[in-house]
Short mmCIF file of C-alpha atoms in Angstrom, two decimals:
data_model
loop_
_atom_site.label_atom_id
_atom_site.label_comp_id
_atom_site.label_asym_id
_atom_site.label_seq_id
_atom_site.Cartn_x
_atom_site.Cartn_y
_atom_site.Cartn_z
CA MET A 110 -10.00 19.97 -17.35
CA CYS A 111 -8.82 20.38 -13.76
CA SER A 112 -5.07 20.67 -13.18
CA LEU A 113 -2.39 21.59 -10.65
CA ALA A 114 -2.35 25.12 -12.08
CA LEU A 115 -5.21 25.91 -9.67
CA PHE A 116 -3.10 25.00 -6.63
CA PRO A 117 -1.40 27.60 -4.43
CA PRO A 118 2.41 27.47 -4.74
CA PRO A 119 4.48 25.47 -2.23
CA LEU A 120 5.71 27.27 0.85
CA TYR A 121 9.06 29.03 0.89
CA SER A 122 12.15 26.82 1.14
CA MET A 123 12.92 26.30 4.83
CA ASN A 124 12.29 23.77 7.55
CA ASN A 125 8.51 23.44 7.84
CA VAL A 126 8.56 20.22 9.89
CA VAL A 127 5.87 20.14 12.57
CA CYS A 128 6.84 16.90 14.25
CA SER A 129 9.65 14.57 13.26
CA LEU A 130 11.06 11.27 14.34
CA LYS A 131 14.82 10.87 14.10
CA PRO A 132 16.26 8.60 11.39
CA HIS A 133 16.61 4.98 12.35
CA SER A 134 20.09 3.63 12.95
CA ARG A 135 21.70 0.28 12.18
CA GLN A 136 20.20 0.11 8.70
CA GLU A 137 22.99 -2.15 7.57
CA SER A 138 22.16 -5.01 9.93
CA SER A 139 20.07 -7.99 8.94
CA SER A 140 17.82 -10.41 10.75
CA LYS A 141 19.66 -13.25 9.01
CA SER A 142 22.79 -12.65 11.09
CA ALA A 143 21.00 -13.81 14.24
CA PHE A 144 20.69 -17.38 12.91
CA ARG A 145 23.45 -19.87 12.17
CA ASP A 146 23.46 -22.31 9.27
CA HIS A 147 23.04 -25.97 10.11
CA CYS A 148 22.78 -29.24 8.20
CA GLU A 149 19.27 -30.22 7.14
CA THR A 150 17.94 -33.53 5.90
CA LEU A 151 16.58 -33.92 2.37
CA TYR A 152 13.08 -34.17 3.78
CA THR A 153 13.45 -30.88 5.68
CA ARG A 154 14.92 -29.11 2.65
CA SER A 155 12.18 -30.48 0.40
CA ALA A 156 9.46 -29.36 2.80
CA GLY A 157 10.99 -25.89 2.91
CA ALA A 158 11.27 -25.75 -0.89
CA TRP A 159 7.63 -26.78 -1.26
CA ARG A 160 6.56 -24.12 1.22
CA ASP A 161 8.63 -21.38 -0.43
CA ALA A 162 8.30 -22.13 -4.15
CA GLY A 163 5.69 -24.84 -4.59
CA LEU A 164 6.14 -27.75 -7.01
CA SER A 165 9.01 -26.20 -8.97
CA GLY A 166 10.96 -25.61 -5.77
CA LEU A 167 10.43 -29.20 -4.64
CA LEU A 168 11.54 -30.64 -8.00
CA ASN A 169 14.58 -28.37 -8.07
CA GLU A 170 15.63 -29.51 -4.59
CA ILE A 171 15.30 -33.20 -5.55
CA ALA A 172 17.16 -32.68 -8.85
CA ASN A 173 20.03 -30.96 -7.02
CA SER A 174 20.26 -33.76 -4.45
CA SER A 175 21.11 -36.61 -6.84
CA ALA A 176 23.48 -38.20 -4.31
CA GLU A 177 20.67 -38.57 -1.76
CA VAL A 178 17.85 -39.88 -3.97
CA PRO A 179 17.43 -42.85 -6.37
CA LYS A 180 18.70 -42.17 -9.88
CA TRP A 181 15.27 -42.58 -11.49
CA LEU A 182 13.77 -40.01 -9.10
CA GLY A 183 16.50 -37.47 -9.83
CA VAL A 184 16.18 -37.91 -13.62
CA SER A 185 12.37 -37.74 -13.49
CA SER A 186 12.50 -34.58 -11.39
CA SER A 187 14.91 -32.96 -13.84
CA CYS A 188 12.68 -33.77 -16.82
CA VAL A 189 9.51 -32.53 -15.17
CA LEU A 190 11.36 -29.41 -13.98
CA ALA A 191 12.55 -28.70 -17.53
CA LEU A 192 8.96 -29.02 -18.79
CA LEU A 193 7.70 -26.67 -16.08
CA ARG A 194 10.39 -24.14 -16.96
CA TRP A 195 9.39 -24.23 -20.63
CA VAL A 196 5.76 -23.63 -19.71
CA SER A 197 6.86 -20.91 -17.31
CA SER A 198 8.93 -19.16 -20.00
CA PHE A 199 5.89 -19.12 -22.29
CA HIS A 200 3.78 -17.75 -19.45
CA SER A 201 6.44 -15.11 -18.73
CA SER A 202 6.23 -13.89 -22.31
CA LEU A 203 2.59 -13.05 -21.60
CA PHE A 204 3.34 -11.52 -18.19
CA PRO A 205 6.85 -9.95 -18.20
CA HIS A 206 6.82 -9.26 -14.46
CA LEU A 207 7.30 -13.00 -13.85
CA THR A 208 10.91 -12.68 -15.07
CA LEU A 209 11.73 -10.40 -12.11
CA SER A 210 13.34 -11.70 -8.95
CA SER A 211 11.27 -11.69 -5.77
CA GLU A 212 12.99 -8.58 -4.43
CA GLU A 213 12.64 -6.76 -7.77
CA MET A 214 8.97 -7.71 -7.83
CA THR A 215 8.45 -6.32 -4.33
CA ALA A 216 10.14 -3.06 -5.30
CA GLU A 217 8.08 -2.80 -8.50
CA PHE A 218 4.68 -3.25 -6.87
CA SER A 219 5.23 -1.70 -3.45
CA GLN A 220 3.35 1.47 -2.55
CA VAL A 221 6.70 2.83 -1.29
CA LEU A 222 8.55 4.96 -3.84
CA ASP A 223 12.05 3.51 -4.51
CA TRP A 224 11.46 0.69 -2.04
CA SER A 225 14.91 -0.88 -2.55
CA ASP A 226 16.79 2.25 -1.42
CA CYS A 227 14.31 3.45 1.20
CA ALA A 228 15.21 3.45 4.89
CA VAL A 229 11.53 3.09 5.85
CA ARG A 230 9.81 0.32 3.91
CA GLY A 231 6.49 0.22 5.69
CA PHE A 232 4.36 2.25 8.06
CA ALA A 233 1.02 1.55 9.74
CA TRP A 234 -1.06 3.49 12.24
CA HIS A 235 -3.18 1.47 14.63
CA PRO A 236 -6.86 2.09 13.76
CA HIS A 237 -7.92 2.78 17.36
CA THR A 238 -4.92 3.98 19.40
CA GLN A 239 -1.99 6.36 18.98
CA LYS A 240 0.43 3.58 18.10
CA CYS A 241 2.35 2.95 14.89
CA ALA A 242 4.59 0.28 13.37
CA VAL A 243 7.61 1.14 11.22
CA ALA A 244 9.37 -1.40 8.95
CA LEU A 245 13.04 -0.64 8.30
CA SER A 246 15.42 -1.64 5.53
CA ASP A 247 17.09 -4.23 7.80
CA ASP A 248 13.75 -6.11 7.91
CA SER A 249 13.10 -5.20 11.53
CA ILE A 250 9.87 -3.57 12.71
CA LYS A 251 9.70 -1.03 15.52
CA ILE A 252 6.51 -0.21 17.41
CA TYR A 253 6.15 3.32 18.76
CA ASN A 254 3.63 4.24 21.45
CA PRO A 255 3.69 7.70 23.09
CA LYS A 256 2.24 6.20 26.27
CA SER A 257 5.09 3.72 26.66
CA ALA A 258 8.81 4.21 27.15
CA THR A 259 9.44 0.79 25.56
CA THR A 260 9.97 0.46 21.81
CA PRO A 261 9.60 -3.22 20.87
CA THR A 262 11.64 -4.45 17.90
CA LEU A 263 10.17 -7.34 15.92
CA LYS A 264 12.51 -9.73 14.10
CA HIS A 265 11.92 -13.16 12.64
CA ARG A 266 13.98 -15.44 10.40
CA LEU A 267 11.15 -15.37 7.81
CA GLN A 268 10.68 -11.61 8.04
CA ARG A 269 12.51 -10.62 4.85
CA SER A 270 11.69 -8.03 2.16
CA VAL A 271 8.84 -6.50 4.14
CA ALA A 272 6.43 -4.90 1.67
CA ALA A 273 3.41 -3.89 3.77
CA LEU A 274 2.06 -3.68 7.32
CA GLN A 275 -1.44 -3.42 8.75
CA TRP A 276 -2.85 -3.58 12.28
CA LYS A 277 -5.88 -5.75 12.94
CA PRO A 278 -9.02 -3.71 13.69
CA LEU A 279 -10.70 -4.16 17.08
CA CYS A 280 -7.52 -5.72 18.45
CA ALA A 281 -4.69 -4.10 20.39
CA SER A 282 -1.90 -6.51 19.55
CA ALA A 283 -2.16 -8.15 16.08
CA LEU A 284 0.02 -6.82 13.25
CA ALA A 285 0.04 -8.42 9.77
CA VAL A 286 3.33 -8.26 7.84
CA ALA A 287 3.75 -9.04 4.13
CA CYS A 288 7.11 -10.83 3.71
CA HIS A 289 9.23 -12.51 1.06
CA ASN A 290 7.84 -16.03 1.41
CA CYS A 291 4.93 -15.75 3.82
CA LEU A 292 2.65 -13.67 5.98
CA LEU A 293 3.53 -13.02 9.60
CA VAL A 294 0.92 -12.03 12.15
CA TRP A 295 2.62 -10.68 15.26
CA HIS A 296 0.79 -10.72 18.59
CA VAL A 297 2.55 -8.16 20.76
CA ASP A 298 1.15 -7.54 24.24
CA PRO A 299 0.85 -3.74 24.57
CA THR A 300 1.51 -3.99 28.32
CA SER A 301 4.71 -6.01 27.93
CA LEU A 302 8.02 -4.35 28.81
CA SER A 303 10.01 -6.61 26.46
CA THR A 304 11.99 -4.78 23.78
CA ARG A 305 12.53 -7.93 21.70
CA PRO A 306 9.42 -10.13 21.58
CA SER A 307 10.09 -13.79 20.87
CA SER A 308 9.56 -15.16 17.38
CA GLY A 309 6.99 -17.42 19.03
CA CYS A 310 4.72 -14.37 19.17
CA ALA A 311 4.34 -14.53 15.38
CA GLN A 312 1.97 -16.74 13.40
CA VAL A 313 3.40 -17.92 10.08
CA LEU A 314 0.85 -18.09 7.26
CA SER A 315 2.10 -19.55 3.98
CA HIS A 316 0.62 -21.08 0.85
CA PRO A 317 2.46 -22.82 -2.04
CA GLY A 318 3.31 -20.40 -4.84
CA HIS A 319 2.08 -17.38 -2.88
CA SER A 320 5.28 -15.32 -2.75
CA PRO A 321 6.45 -12.66 -2.56
CA VAL A 322 3.55 -11.14 -0.64
CA THR A 323 3.22 -7.47 -1.62
CA SER A 324 -0.05 -6.40 0.01
CA VAL A 325 -2.29 -7.30 2.95
CA ALA A 326 -5.64 -5.96 4.16
CA TRP A 327 -7.78 -6.76 7.19
CA SER A 328 -11.56 -6.74 7.07
CA PRO A 329 -12.92 -3.74 9.02
CA ASN A 330 -14.45 -6.02 11.66
CA GLY A 331 -11.22 -7.97 12.05
CA PRO A 332 -11.58 -11.75 11.54
CA LEU A 333 -10.53 -12.02 7.88
CA LEU A 334 -7.23 -11.11 6.25
CA VAL A 335 -6.57 -10.97 2.50
CA SER A 336 -3.14 -11.20 0.90
CA ALA A 337 -1.74 -10.69 -2.59
CA SER A 338 1.25 -11.94 -4.56
CA PRO A 339 2.20 -10.91 -8.13
CA ARG A 340 3.09 -14.55 -8.88
CA ASP A 341 -0.22 -15.98 -7.68
CA THR A 342 -3.43 -15.35 -9.63
CA ALA A 343 -5.45 -16.21 -6.52
CA LEU A 344 -6.53 -13.74 -3.88
CA LEU A 345 -6.12 -15.52 -0.53
CA VAL A 346 -8.74 -14.96 2.18
CA TRP A 347 -7.30 -16.05 5.54
CA ASP A 348 -9.07 -17.07 8.72
CA VAL A 349 -6.13 -16.22 10.95
CA ALA A 350 -7.58 -17.89 14.04
CA VAL A 351 -7.38 -21.35 12.42
CA GLU A 352 -4.48 -20.49 10.05
CA SER A 353 -6.38 -21.58 6.94
CA CYS A 354 -7.15 -19.78 3.69
CA VAL A 355 -9.54 -19.92 0.76
CA PRO A 356 -7.94 -19.09 -2.63
CA LEU A 357 -10.17 -17.04 -4.93
CA HIS A 358 -8.91 -17.96 -8.40
CA ARG A 359 -9.64 -15.92 -11.50
CA VAL A 360 -8.20 -16.22 -15.00
CA GLY A 361 -6.30 -13.21 -16.29
CA GLY A 362 -4.16 -10.55 -14.73
CA GLY A 363 -1.05 -12.62 -14.03
CA GLY A 364 -1.24 -12.16 -10.25
CA VAL A 365 -2.45 -9.74 -7.60
CA THR A 366 -0.34 -6.74 -6.57
CA TYR A 367 -2.35 -4.42 -4.33
CA LEU A 368 -5.36 -4.74 -2.02
CA SER A 369 -7.65 -2.23 -0.34
CA TRP A 370 -10.68 -3.17 1.76
CA SER A 371 -13.51 -0.62 1.82
CA PRO A 372 -14.26 0.88 5.27
CA ASP A 373 -17.80 -0.53 5.26
CA GLY A 374 -16.42 -4.02 4.57
CA SER A 375 -18.54 -4.62 1.48
CA ARG A 376 -15.83 -4.57 -1.22
CA VAL A 377 -12.15 -5.27 -1.84
CA LEU A 378 -10.06 -3.65 -4.56
CA ALA A 379 -7.59 -6.13 -6.09
CA ALA A 380 -5.07 -4.74 -8.58
CA THR A 381 -3.11 -6.98 -10.97
CA PRO A 382 0.20 -6.60 -12.86
CA SER A 383 -1.69 -6.25 -16.16
CA SER A 384 -4.18 -3.69 -17.42
CA LEU A 385 -7.15 -4.85 -15.38
CA PHE A 386 -8.25 -4.80 -11.78
CA ARG A 387 -11.11 -6.40 -9.89
CA VAL A 388 -13.55 -5.20 -7.27
CA TRP A 389 -14.73 -8.09 -5.09
CA GLU A 390 -17.96 -7.95 -3.13
CA THR A 391 -17.62 -9.74 0.19
CA ARG A 392 -21.12 -11.21 0.60
CA MET A 393 -20.82 -13.95 -2.02
CA TRP A 394 -17.20 -13.20 -3.03
CA THR A 395 -17.97 -12.48 -6.66
CA CYS A 396 -15.99 -9.89 -8.58
CA GLU A 397 -16.35 -7.27 -11.27
CA ARG A 398 -13.55 -6.87 -13.84
CA TRP A 399 -12.35 -3.51 -15.11
CA PRO A 400 -10.08 -4.32 -18.08
CA SER A 401 -10.19 -1.16 -20.19
CA LEU A 402 -7.08 0.50 -18.81
CA LYS A 403 -3.89 1.65 -20.53
CA GLY A 404 -1.75 0.29 -17.70
CA ARG A 405 -2.02 -1.51 -14.39
CA CYS A 406 -3.82 -0.04 -11.41
CA GLN A 407 -1.09 1.57 -9.30
CA SER A 408 -3.01 2.61 -6.19
CA GLY A 409 -6.50 3.14 -4.85
CA CYS A 410 -8.42 4.37 -1.82
CA TRP A 411 -12.03 4.27 -0.62
CA SER A 412 -14.30 6.99 0.70
CA PRO A 413 -15.20 6.58 4.40
CA ASP A 414 -18.67 5.25 3.54
CA GLY A 415 -17.29 2.77 0.99
CA SER A 416 -19.44 4.15 -1.83
CA ARG A 417 -16.66 5.67 -3.93
CA LEU A 418 -13.32 4.32 -5.13
CA LEU A 419 -10.53 6.56 -6.36
CA PHE A 420 -7.71 4.89 -8.28
CA THR A 421 -4.72 5.67 -10.46
CA VAL A 422 -3.10 3.92 -13.40
CA GLN A 423 0.64 3.41 -13.90
CA GLY A 424 2.11 5.92 -16.32
CA GLU A 425 -0.86 8.30 -16.10
CA THR A 426 -1.29 11.60 -14.27
CA VAL A 427 -5.05 11.47 -13.66
CA ILE A 428 -7.25 10.20 -10.83
CA TYR A 429 -10.28 8.07 -11.73
CA ALA A 430 -13.43 7.53 -9.68
CA LEU A 431 -16.00 4.75 -9.48
CA THR A 432 -19.25 5.14 -7.57
CA PHE A 433 -21.12 2.09 -6.29
CA THR A 434 -24.75 1.60 -5.39
CA ASP A 435 -26.05 -0.11 -2.26
CA ASN A 436 -25.84 -3.37 -4.20
CA PRO A 437 -22.15 -4.39 -4.15
CA GLY A 438 -20.59 -4.65 -7.57
CA VAL A 439 -23.12 -2.47 -9.42
CA PRO A 440 -21.68 0.93 -10.39
CA LEU A 441 -23.89 3.99 -10.71
CA MET A 442 -22.05 5.54 -13.63
CA MET A 443 -23.51 3.58 -16.52
CA SER A 444 -24.05 6.47 -18.92
CA GLY A 445 -20.56 6.15 -20.35
CA GLY A 446 -20.99 2.47 -21.09
CA PRO A 447 -21.09 -0.70 -19.03
CA LYS A 448 -17.48 -0.16 -17.92
CA ALA A 449 -16.74 3.51 -17.38
CA ALA A 450 -14.80 5.46 -14.78
CA THR A 451 -14.82 9.24 -14.35
CA VAL A 452 -11.67 11.38 -14.43
CA VAL A 453 -11.83 13.68 -11.39
CA ALA A 454 -8.36 15.29 -11.37
CA ASP A 455 -5.38 15.76 -13.68
CA LEU A 456 -1.94 16.17 -12.12
CA SER A 457 0.02 16.74 -15.33
CA GLU A 458 3.19 18.80 -15.06
CA THR A 459 2.65 22.54 -14.74
CA THR A 460 4.72 25.56 -13.71
CA LEU A 461 4.02 27.53 -10.54
CA ASN A 462 5.48 30.90 -9.57
CA THR A 463 7.18 31.04 -6.15
CA PRO A 464 9.40 33.61 -4.39
CA ASP A 465 12.35 31.33 -5.25
CA GLY A 466 11.43 31.26 -8.95
CA ASP A 467 9.36 29.05 -11.20
CA ILE A 468 9.08 25.38 -10.23
CA MET A 469 7.68 22.40 -12.10
CA VAL A 470 5.12 20.28 -10.24
CA GLY A 471 3.06 17.27 -11.25
CA GLY A 472 3.65 13.93 -12.91
CA GLU A 473 2.83 10.26 -12.54
CA ILE A 474 0.96 9.29 -9.36
CA GLN A 475 2.55 6.84 -6.93
CA SER A 476 -0.16 6.46 -4.27
CA LEU A 477 -3.33 7.91 -2.77
CA ALA A 478 -4.50 8.42 0.82
CA TRP A 479 -7.93 9.65 1.97
CA ASP A 480 -8.41 10.81 5.55
CA PRO A 481 -11.03 8.93 7.63
CA ARG A 482 -13.37 11.95 7.66
CA GLY A 483 -13.34 12.15 3.87
CA GLU A 484 -12.23 15.80 3.79
CA ARG A 485 -8.58 15.62 2.70
CA LEU A 486 -7.08 13.59 -0.14
CA ALA A 487 -3.29 13.25 -0.34
CA VAL A 488 -1.73 12.39 -3.71
CA HIS A 489 1.89 11.23 -3.85
CA VAL A 490 3.29 12.52 -7.16
CA LYS A 491 6.52 11.10 -8.59
CA GLY A 492 7.47 14.35 -10.39
CA ARG A 493 10.80 16.21 -10.33
CA PRO A 494 11.02 16.46 -7.40
CA ALA A 495 8.47 14.10 -5.90
CA MET A 496 5.96 15.84 -3.65
CA ILE A 497 2.51 15.44 -2.12
CA ALA A 498 -0.50 17.38 -3.40
CA VAL A 499 -3.42 17.76 -1.00
CA PHE A 500 -7.05 18.22 -2.07
CA LYS A 501 -10.06 19.30 -0.06
CA THR A 502 -12.86 16.80 -0.66
CA GLN A 503 -16.59 16.63 -0.11
CA ILE A 504 -18.50 13.36 -0.41
CA SER A 505 -22.13 14.37 0.04
CA PRO A 506 -24.52 15.54 -1.22
CA ALA A 507 -22.21 15.65 -4.27
CA PHE A 508 -18.58 14.64 -4.65
CA LYS A 509 -16.22 17.61 -4.96
CA LEU A 510 -12.46 18.19 -5.22
CA LEU A 511 -10.80 21.52 -4.46
CA PRO A 512 -7.11 22.49 -4.41
CA CYS A 513 -5.54 22.78 -0.96
CA GLY A 514 -1.74 22.84 -1.24
CA PHE A 515 1.51 20.88 -1.25
CA VAL A 516 3.53 19.04 1.39
CA GLN A 517 7.30 19.34 1.05
CA GLY A 518 10.16 18.19 3.24
CA GLU A 519 13.68 19.38 3.87
CA ALA A 520 15.85 20.39 0.95
CA GLY A 521 17.06 17.36 -0.99
CA THR A 522 14.46 14.97 0.45
CA GLU A 523 11.47 13.35 -1.21
CA PRO A 524 8.40 11.60 0.22
CA ARG A 525 8.48 7.81 0.04
CA LEU A 526 5.32 6.74 1.86
CA MET A 527 2.30 8.43 3.45
CA GLN A 528 -0.71 7.55 5.59
CA PHE A 529 -3.39 9.48 7.46
CA ASN A 530 -3.63 9.06 11.22
CA PRO A 531 -7.10 7.59 11.89
CA ASN A 532 -7.13 8.87 15.49
CA TYR A 533 -6.47 12.58 14.98
CA GLN A 534 -9.30 14.56 16.59
CA HIS A 535 -8.78 18.08 15.21
CA GLY A 536 -9.12 17.54 11.48
CA ALA A 537 -6.65 15.35 9.61
CA GLN A 538 -3.03 14.40 10.22
CA LEU A 539 -0.83 13.10 7.42
CA THR A 540 2.23 11.04 8.32
CA VAL A 541 5.00 11.15 5.72
CA CYS A 542 8.10 8.94 5.54
CA TRP A 543 10.98 10.71 3.77
CA SER A 544 13.97 9.57 1.76
CA ASN A 545 16.38 10.54 4.57
CA GLY A 546 14.68 8.17 7.03
CA LYS A 547 12.74 10.83 8.92
CA ILE A 548 9.03 10.58 9.64
CA THR A 549 6.97 13.77 9.95
CA HIS A 550 3.38 14.40 11.00
CA VAL A 551 1.57 17.17 9.13
CA PRO A 552 -1.71 18.38 10.72
CA PHE A 553 -4.61 19.88 8.79
CA CYS A 554 -6.82 21.66 11.32
CA PHE A 555 -10.34 22.39 10.13
CA MET A 556 -13.98 22.17 11.16
CA SER A 557 -15.56 19.06 9.71
CA ALA A 558 -18.38 19.87 7.31
CA GLY A 559 -20.32 16.87 8.53
CA ASN A 560 -19.63 17.32 12.25
CA PRO A 561 -18.49 20.85 13.18
CA GLN A 562 -16.38 21.15 16.30
CA PRO A 563 -16.50 24.47 18.21
CA GLY A 564 -13.21 26.13 18.91
CA LEU A 565 -11.38 24.87 15.81
CA GLY A 566 -10.37 27.35 13.16
CA GLY A 567 -10.13 26.69 9.48
CA SER A 568 -6.94 25.82 7.64
CA PRO A 569 -4.61 28.82 7.28
CA SER A 570 -4.66 30.36 3.83
CA PHE A 571 -1.59 30.52 1.62
CA PRO A 572 -0.08 33.87 0.63
CA LEU A 573 -1.30 34.95 -2.80
CA THR A 574 1.20 35.11 -5.62
CA GLN A 575 1.20 37.78 -8.27
CA GLY A 576 -0.94 36.92 -11.27
CA ARG A 577 -3.00 34.27 -9.44
CA PRO A 578 -6.73 34.87 -8.89
CA ALA A 579 -7.68 35.69 -5.30
CA ASP A 580 -10.41 33.06 -5.21
CA TYR A 581 -8.26 30.05 -6.17
CA ASN A 582 -9.08 28.30 -2.89
CA ASN A 583 -12.76 28.24 -3.91
CA GLN A 584 -12.21 26.93 -7.43
CA THR A 585 -13.67 23.47 -7.71
CA LEU A 586 -11.57 20.98 -9.64
CA TYR A 587 -14.38 18.46 -9.99
CA THR A 588 -18.06 18.42 -9.06
CA GLU A 589 -20.32 15.43 -9.54
CA LEU A 590 -23.67 16.42 -11.04
CA ILE A 591 -26.66 15.08 -9.16
CA SER A 592 -30.19 14.83 -10.52
#
């Protein structure tokens, strides 16, 4: 069984930061403070309650406004609301996550480690340009572009509890934001010199009962957007241009927590709060269920060609793999049964020898990230302390995993979020958001196995430690047998 024992030890304890952005200030401010309360009519409040919480929110608003509605309407609303709450309590006994508040739910299912206490709650590289968006704990979003001296700050009265960000492919200006009660799609002109774009630049996409939104994903060719909410069993497929959506309902799971669209556009991973996840094929929008898990699917990522899915399960220390044929929804690995995934790596706790003494590495996996070339896999491990393990990967002719090393930050800091830069030309570049609010960029310079580039050297080797075999860098953790 492969393990972290084959990894080289982490580097010596000192500042190994290659490139860092300074911590963001004014973390205590809130977008709410920019808006003043005002009196609203019953109709306006009811419309807002329907938009935010669906039927139960509407009934609750009417029941609490007994002085403004006929007595029979207030009593009827209270009775129906009591019935709905009884049904909801029974449903919550089946799906315990429904007892959480919206903010607790966002923190539970976010890909960000310790989301509630994190200064950086979201990060997204643009797929085609050197531009990134950073969501802060005050619910503002900053856009950084090295070619511009202007740093736009995005704020909106509905932009609360930001859980995820993603730029629209093949578009320079559209940014999707998963918020407390809705989706926001910002359209920010990259040539504008404004540092505070108007809220009119944002499209508001909402659907009754679809909150909080914890994950969003654009189709690789851009026109479609999917969104997920742990309270809504439907996966919503949005046509942003006309602001309409098609709910894809399925029984079981209790909601949808995490989404990942394959790079070839053929499939969408949809995780749920319970011990099953679905893989949707996007031709006919049918899905395949994978229920035989010990816990919920925590994270997942696709190979660049969309043929292989790596995923992790909450509470486990292993990485699973599914391989798909050219026909969407039909897995290759049928020898282990009609529903079988392969374990490709085990990140259980192990002890490594370092110049500073023995350290314990490994533990439960928080998230995965695979670089666009398919040659580096970053694994965010929750352990004590949390750190990032990096694997060398090979997709063809056979899938392989090899140990590469660890990414650590300054003393006393832990990684909270990570993403590969899709526009790095000299190998792979991993962007890491740390617990102290800093953002660092870690380059991995290598010659691509599929497309060698002259003039680029290989990754520097780590110093050998006493008692460790000299060929550890060549020890394969996992190799897929091919016939």
